[in-house]
mmCIF file of C-alpha atoms in Angstrom:
data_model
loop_
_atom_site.group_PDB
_atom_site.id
_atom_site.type_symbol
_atom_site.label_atom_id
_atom_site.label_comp_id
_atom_site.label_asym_id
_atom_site.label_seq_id
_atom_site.Cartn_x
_atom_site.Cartn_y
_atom_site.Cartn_z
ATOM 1 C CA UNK A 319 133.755 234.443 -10.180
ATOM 2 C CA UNK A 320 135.651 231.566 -10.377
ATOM 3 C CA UNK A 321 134.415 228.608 -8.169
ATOM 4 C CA UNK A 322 134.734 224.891 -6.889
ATOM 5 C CA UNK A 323 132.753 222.237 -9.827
ATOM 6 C CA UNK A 324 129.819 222.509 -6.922
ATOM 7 C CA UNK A 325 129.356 226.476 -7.440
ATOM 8 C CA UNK A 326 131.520 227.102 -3.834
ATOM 9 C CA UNK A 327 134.406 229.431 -3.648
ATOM 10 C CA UNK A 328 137.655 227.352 -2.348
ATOM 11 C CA UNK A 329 140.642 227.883 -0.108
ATOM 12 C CA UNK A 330 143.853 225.688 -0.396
ATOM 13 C CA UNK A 331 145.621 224.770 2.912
ATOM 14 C CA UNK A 332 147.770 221.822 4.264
ATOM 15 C CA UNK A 333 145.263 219.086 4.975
ATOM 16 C CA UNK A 334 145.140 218.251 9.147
ATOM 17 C CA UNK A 335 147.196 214.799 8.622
ATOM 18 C CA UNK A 336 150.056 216.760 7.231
ATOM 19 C CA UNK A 337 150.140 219.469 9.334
ATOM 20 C CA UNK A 338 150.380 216.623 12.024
ATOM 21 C CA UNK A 339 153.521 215.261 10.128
ATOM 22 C CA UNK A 340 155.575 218.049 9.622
ATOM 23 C CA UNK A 341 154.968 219.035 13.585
ATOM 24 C CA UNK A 342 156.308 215.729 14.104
ATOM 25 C CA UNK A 343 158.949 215.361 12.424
ATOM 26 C CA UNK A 344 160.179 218.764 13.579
ATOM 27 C CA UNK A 345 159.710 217.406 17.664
ATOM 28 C CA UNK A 346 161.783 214.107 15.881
ATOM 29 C CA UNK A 347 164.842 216.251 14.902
ATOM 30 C CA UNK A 348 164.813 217.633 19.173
ATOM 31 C CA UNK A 349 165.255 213.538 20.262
ATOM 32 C CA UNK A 350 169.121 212.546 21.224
ATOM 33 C CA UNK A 351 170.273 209.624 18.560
ATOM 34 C CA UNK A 352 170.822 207.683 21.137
ATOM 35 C CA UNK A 353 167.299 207.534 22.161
ATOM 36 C CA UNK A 354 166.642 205.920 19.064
ATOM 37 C CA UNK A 355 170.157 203.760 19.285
ATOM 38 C CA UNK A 356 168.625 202.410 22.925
ATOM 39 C CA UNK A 357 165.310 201.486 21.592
ATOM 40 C CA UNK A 358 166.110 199.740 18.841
ATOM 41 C CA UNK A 359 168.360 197.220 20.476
ATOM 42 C CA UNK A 360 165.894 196.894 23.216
ATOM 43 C CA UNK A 361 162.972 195.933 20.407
ATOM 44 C CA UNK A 362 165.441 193.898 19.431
ATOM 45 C CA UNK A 363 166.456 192.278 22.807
ATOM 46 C CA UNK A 364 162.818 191.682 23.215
ATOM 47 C CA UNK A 365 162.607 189.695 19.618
ATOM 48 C CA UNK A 366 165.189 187.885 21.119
ATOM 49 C CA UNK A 367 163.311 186.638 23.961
ATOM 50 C CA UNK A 368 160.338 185.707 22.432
ATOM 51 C CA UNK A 369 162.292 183.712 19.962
ATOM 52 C CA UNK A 370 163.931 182.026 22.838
ATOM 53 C CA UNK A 371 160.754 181.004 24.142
ATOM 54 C CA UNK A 372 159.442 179.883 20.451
ATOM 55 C CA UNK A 373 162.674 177.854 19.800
ATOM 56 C CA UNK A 374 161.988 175.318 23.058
ATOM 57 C CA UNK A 375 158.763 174.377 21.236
ATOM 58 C CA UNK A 376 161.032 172.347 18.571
ATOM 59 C CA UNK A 377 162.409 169.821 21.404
ATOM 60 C CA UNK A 378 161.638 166.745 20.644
ATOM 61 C CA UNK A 379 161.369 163.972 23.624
ATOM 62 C CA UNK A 380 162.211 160.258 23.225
ATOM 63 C CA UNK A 381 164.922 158.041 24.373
ATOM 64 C CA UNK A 382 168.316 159.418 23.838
ATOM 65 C CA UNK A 383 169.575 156.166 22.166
ATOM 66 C CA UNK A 384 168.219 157.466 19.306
ATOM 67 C CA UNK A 385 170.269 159.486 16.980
ATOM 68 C CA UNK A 386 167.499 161.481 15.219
ATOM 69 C CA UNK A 387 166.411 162.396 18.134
ATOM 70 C CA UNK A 388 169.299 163.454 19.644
ATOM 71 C CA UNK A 389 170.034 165.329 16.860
ATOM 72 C CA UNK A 390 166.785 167.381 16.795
ATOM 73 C CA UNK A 391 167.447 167.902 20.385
ATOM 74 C CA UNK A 392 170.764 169.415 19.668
ATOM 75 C CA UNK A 393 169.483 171.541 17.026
ATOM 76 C CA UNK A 394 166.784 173.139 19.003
ATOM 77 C CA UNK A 395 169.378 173.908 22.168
ATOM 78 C CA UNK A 396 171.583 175.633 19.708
ATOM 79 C CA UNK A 397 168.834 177.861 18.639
ATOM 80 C CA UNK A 398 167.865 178.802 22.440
ATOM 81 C CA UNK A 399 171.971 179.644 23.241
ATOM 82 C CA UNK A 400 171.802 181.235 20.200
ATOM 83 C CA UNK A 401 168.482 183.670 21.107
ATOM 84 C CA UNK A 402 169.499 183.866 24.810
ATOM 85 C CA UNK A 403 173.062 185.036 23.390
ATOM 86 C CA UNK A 404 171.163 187.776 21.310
ATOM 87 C CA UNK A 405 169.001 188.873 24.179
ATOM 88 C CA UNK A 406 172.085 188.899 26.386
ATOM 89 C CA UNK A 407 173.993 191.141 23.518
ATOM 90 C CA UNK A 408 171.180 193.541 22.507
ATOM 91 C CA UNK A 409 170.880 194.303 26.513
ATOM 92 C CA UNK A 410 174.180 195.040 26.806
ATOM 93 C CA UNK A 411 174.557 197.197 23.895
ATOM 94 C CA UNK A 412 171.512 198.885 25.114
ATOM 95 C CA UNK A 413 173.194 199.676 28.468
ATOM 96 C CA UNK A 414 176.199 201.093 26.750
ATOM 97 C CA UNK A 415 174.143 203.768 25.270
ATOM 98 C CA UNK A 416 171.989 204.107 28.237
ATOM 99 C CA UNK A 417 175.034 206.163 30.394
ATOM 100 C CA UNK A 418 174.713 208.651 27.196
ATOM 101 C CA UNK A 419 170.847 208.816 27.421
ATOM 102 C CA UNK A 420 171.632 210.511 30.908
ATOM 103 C CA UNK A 421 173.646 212.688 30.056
ATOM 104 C CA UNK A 422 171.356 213.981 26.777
ATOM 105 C CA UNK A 423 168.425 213.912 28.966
ATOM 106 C CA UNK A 424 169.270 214.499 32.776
ATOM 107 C CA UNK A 425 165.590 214.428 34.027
ATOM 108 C CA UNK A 426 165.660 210.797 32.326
ATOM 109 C CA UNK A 427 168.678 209.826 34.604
ATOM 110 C CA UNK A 428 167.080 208.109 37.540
ATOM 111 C CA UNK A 429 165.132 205.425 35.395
ATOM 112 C CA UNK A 430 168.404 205.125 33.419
ATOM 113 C CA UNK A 431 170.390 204.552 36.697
ATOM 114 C CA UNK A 432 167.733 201.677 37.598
ATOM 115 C CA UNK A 433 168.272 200.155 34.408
ATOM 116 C CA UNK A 434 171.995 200.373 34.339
ATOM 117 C CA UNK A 435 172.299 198.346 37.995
ATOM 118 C CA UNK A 436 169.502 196.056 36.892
ATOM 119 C CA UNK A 437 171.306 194.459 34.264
ATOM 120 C CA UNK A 438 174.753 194.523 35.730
ATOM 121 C CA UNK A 439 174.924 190.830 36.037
ATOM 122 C CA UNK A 440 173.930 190.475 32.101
ATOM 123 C CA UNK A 441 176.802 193.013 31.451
ATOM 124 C CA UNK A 442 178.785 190.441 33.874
ATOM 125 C CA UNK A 443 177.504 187.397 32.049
ATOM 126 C CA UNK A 444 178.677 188.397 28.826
ATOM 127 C CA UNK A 445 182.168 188.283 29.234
ATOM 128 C CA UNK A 446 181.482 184.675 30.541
ATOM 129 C CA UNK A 447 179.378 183.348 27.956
ATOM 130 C CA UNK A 448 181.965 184.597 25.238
ATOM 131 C CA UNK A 449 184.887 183.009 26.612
ATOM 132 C CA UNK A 450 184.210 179.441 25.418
ATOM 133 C CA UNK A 451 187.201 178.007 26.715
ATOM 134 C CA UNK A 452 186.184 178.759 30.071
ATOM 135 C CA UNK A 453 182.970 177.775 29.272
ATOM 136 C CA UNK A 454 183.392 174.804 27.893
ATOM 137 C CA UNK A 455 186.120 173.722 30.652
ATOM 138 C CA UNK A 456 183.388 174.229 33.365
ATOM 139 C CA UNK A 457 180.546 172.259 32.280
ATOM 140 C CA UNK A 458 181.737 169.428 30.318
ATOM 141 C CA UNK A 459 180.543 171.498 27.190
ATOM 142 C CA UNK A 460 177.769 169.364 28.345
ATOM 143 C CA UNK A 461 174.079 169.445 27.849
ATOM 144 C CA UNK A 462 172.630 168.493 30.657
ATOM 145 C CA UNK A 463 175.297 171.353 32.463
ATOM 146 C CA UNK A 464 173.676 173.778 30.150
ATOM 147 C CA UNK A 465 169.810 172.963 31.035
ATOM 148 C CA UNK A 466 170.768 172.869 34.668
ATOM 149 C CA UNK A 467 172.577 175.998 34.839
ATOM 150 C CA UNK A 468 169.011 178.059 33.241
ATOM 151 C CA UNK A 469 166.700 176.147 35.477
ATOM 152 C CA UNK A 470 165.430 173.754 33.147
ATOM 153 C CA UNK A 471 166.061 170.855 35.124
ATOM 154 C CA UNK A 472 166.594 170.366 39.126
ATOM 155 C CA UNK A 473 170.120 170.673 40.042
ATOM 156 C CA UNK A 474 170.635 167.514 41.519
ATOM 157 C CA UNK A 475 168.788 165.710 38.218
ATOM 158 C CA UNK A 476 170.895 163.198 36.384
ATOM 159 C CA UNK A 477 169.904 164.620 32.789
ATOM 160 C CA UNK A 478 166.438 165.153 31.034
ATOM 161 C CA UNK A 479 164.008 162.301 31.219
ATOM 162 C CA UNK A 480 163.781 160.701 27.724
ATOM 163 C CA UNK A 481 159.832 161.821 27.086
ATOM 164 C CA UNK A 482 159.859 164.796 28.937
ATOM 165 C CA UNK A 483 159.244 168.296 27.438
ATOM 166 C CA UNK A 484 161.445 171.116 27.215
ATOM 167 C CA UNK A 485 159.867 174.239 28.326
ATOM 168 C CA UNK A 486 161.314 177.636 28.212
ATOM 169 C CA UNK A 487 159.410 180.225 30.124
ATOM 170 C CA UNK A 488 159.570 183.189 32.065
ATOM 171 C CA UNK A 489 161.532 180.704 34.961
ATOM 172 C CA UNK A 490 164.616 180.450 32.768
ATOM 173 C CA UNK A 491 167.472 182.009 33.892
ATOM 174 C CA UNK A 492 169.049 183.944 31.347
ATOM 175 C CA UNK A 493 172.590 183.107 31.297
ATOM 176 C CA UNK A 494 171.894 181.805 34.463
ATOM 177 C CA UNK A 495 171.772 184.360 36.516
ATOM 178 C CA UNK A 496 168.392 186.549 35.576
ATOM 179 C CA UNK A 497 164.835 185.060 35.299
ATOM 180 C CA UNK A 498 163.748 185.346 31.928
ATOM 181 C CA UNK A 499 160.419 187.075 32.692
ATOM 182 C CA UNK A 500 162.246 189.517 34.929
ATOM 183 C CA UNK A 501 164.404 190.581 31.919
ATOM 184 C CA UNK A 502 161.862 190.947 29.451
ATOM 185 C CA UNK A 503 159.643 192.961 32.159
ATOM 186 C CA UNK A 504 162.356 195.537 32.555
ATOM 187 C CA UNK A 505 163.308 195.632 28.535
ATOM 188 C CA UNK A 506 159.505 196.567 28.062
ATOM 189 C CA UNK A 507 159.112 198.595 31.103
ATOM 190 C CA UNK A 508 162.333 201.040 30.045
ATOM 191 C CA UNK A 509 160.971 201.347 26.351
ATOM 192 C CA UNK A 510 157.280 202.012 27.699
ATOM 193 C CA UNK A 511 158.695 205.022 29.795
ATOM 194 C CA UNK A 512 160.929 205.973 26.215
ATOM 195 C CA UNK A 513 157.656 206.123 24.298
ATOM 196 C CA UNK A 514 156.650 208.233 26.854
ATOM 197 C CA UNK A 515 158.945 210.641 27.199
ATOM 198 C CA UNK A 516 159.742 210.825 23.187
ATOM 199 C CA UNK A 517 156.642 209.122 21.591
ATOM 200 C CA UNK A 518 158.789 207.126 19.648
ATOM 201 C CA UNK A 519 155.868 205.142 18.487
ATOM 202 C CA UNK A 520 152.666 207.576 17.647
ATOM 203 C CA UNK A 521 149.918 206.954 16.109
ATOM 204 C CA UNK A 522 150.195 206.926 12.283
ATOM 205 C CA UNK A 523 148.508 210.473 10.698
ATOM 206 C CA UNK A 524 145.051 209.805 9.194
ATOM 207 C CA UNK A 525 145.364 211.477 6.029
ATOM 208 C CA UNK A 526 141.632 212.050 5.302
ATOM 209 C CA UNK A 527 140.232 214.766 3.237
ATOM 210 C CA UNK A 528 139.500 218.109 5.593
ATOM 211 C CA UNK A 529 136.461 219.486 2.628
ATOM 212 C CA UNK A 530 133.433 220.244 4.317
ATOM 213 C CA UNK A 531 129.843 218.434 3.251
ATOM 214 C CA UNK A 532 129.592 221.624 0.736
ATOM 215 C CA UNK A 533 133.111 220.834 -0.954
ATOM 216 C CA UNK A 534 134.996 223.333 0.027
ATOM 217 C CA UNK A 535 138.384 222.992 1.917
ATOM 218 C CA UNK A 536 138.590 223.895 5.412
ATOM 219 C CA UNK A 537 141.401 225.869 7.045
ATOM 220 C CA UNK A 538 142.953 224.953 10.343
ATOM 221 C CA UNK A 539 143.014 227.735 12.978
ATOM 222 C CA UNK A 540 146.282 229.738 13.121
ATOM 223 C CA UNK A 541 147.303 228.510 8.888
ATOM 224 C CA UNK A 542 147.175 230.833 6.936
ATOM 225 C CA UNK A 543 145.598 230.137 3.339
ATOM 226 C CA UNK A 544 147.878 229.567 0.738
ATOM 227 C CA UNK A 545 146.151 230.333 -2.483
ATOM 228 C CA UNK A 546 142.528 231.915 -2.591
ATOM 229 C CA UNK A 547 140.809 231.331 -5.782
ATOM 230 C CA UNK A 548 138.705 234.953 -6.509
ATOM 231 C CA UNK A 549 136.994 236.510 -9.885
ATOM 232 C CA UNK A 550 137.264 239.295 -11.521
ATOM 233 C CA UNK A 551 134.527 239.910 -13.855
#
């Protein structure tokens, strides 16, 4: 008879982590592309805002007489327009593909709708925030403008004092209209309920060895072995 090195007959099957994979990937190829297409810019809209938060951390205060400081100061606002431009962007390309997620999935629609009319006024605000010309005509392309316009400083405040902070939180109205904590609630909400529905993001497959204490390989129930190792004298 011809046997395992530990004296045990053996039968040769797909070990459980695969089997896991291939039903997987096979429940992967039934999810609409644009499932993926919406997630992806929402991850990415989320990046966006937590890099927005991270870039307010390089202000730094003191008396704007100075030029260095001014400078940094300019430097870190460009990277916040810059993130809160991304966020804005990602969202809206997001939305675009939303109206197809409906149709793909219809018992999806409703959450889709909710999404769609909650960030209408980003969808709105884009159109503003690229026309610089308007932009820039209505505030002065002006700093202080800016920081008034997304909450970070009273609107009746002549300007930032010299030594204070500049903090970016949840408060900050995303091209001032949309708290930023609202925003990113909704983004993570909507890709929550994708996971969900799709599992987008499982678990990753433990590929462990299925042999038994004895050393021989188990079989799942249902799979059929695949080669079966028997003597002939």
């Amino acid at each position: 008879m011809v046997s395992t090195a530990l004296g045990n007959p053996f039968t040769l099957g797909f070990p459980r982590g695969q089997v896991d994979l291939m039903s997987r990937l096979k429940r992967n190829e039934q999810i609409p592309p644009c499932v993926y297409l919406v997630a992806d810019h929402l991850d990415a809209a989320l990046a966006a805002g937590e890099d927005l938060i991270a870039a307010a951390q390089s202000w730094q205060p003191g008396e704007c007489c100075d030029p260095a400081i001014v400078g940094v100061q300019r430097w870190t606002l460009s990277r916040v327009m810059t993130y809160e431009m991304a966020l804005v962007t990602r969202v809206v390309k997001a939305r675009e593909h939303v109206a197809d997620l409906a149709d793909a999935a219809p018992h999806f629609r409703p959450l889709a709708q909710l999404f769609v009319s909650g960030t209408r006024d980003l969808y709105e605000a884009l159109k503003v925030i690229g026309d610089t010309a308007a932009l820039d005509f209505d505030t002065g392309d002006g700093t202080i403008a800016y920081l008034r316009s997304r909450g970070l400083i009273a609107a009746d405040a002549p300007g930032l004092a010299d030594y204070a902070p500049l903090t970016v939180n949840d408060d900050f109205l995303v091209a001032s209209r949309i708290p930023l904590g609202v925003v990113l609630d909704l983004i993570s909400e909507f890709i929550e309920a994708l996971d969900a529905q799709f599992e987008l993001y499982p678990d990753e497959p433990e590929f462990a060895s299925d042999s038994s204490p004895d050393g021989s390989f188990s079989v799942l129930p249902g799979d059929e072995p695949s080669v079966r190792a028997d003597s002939a004298a």
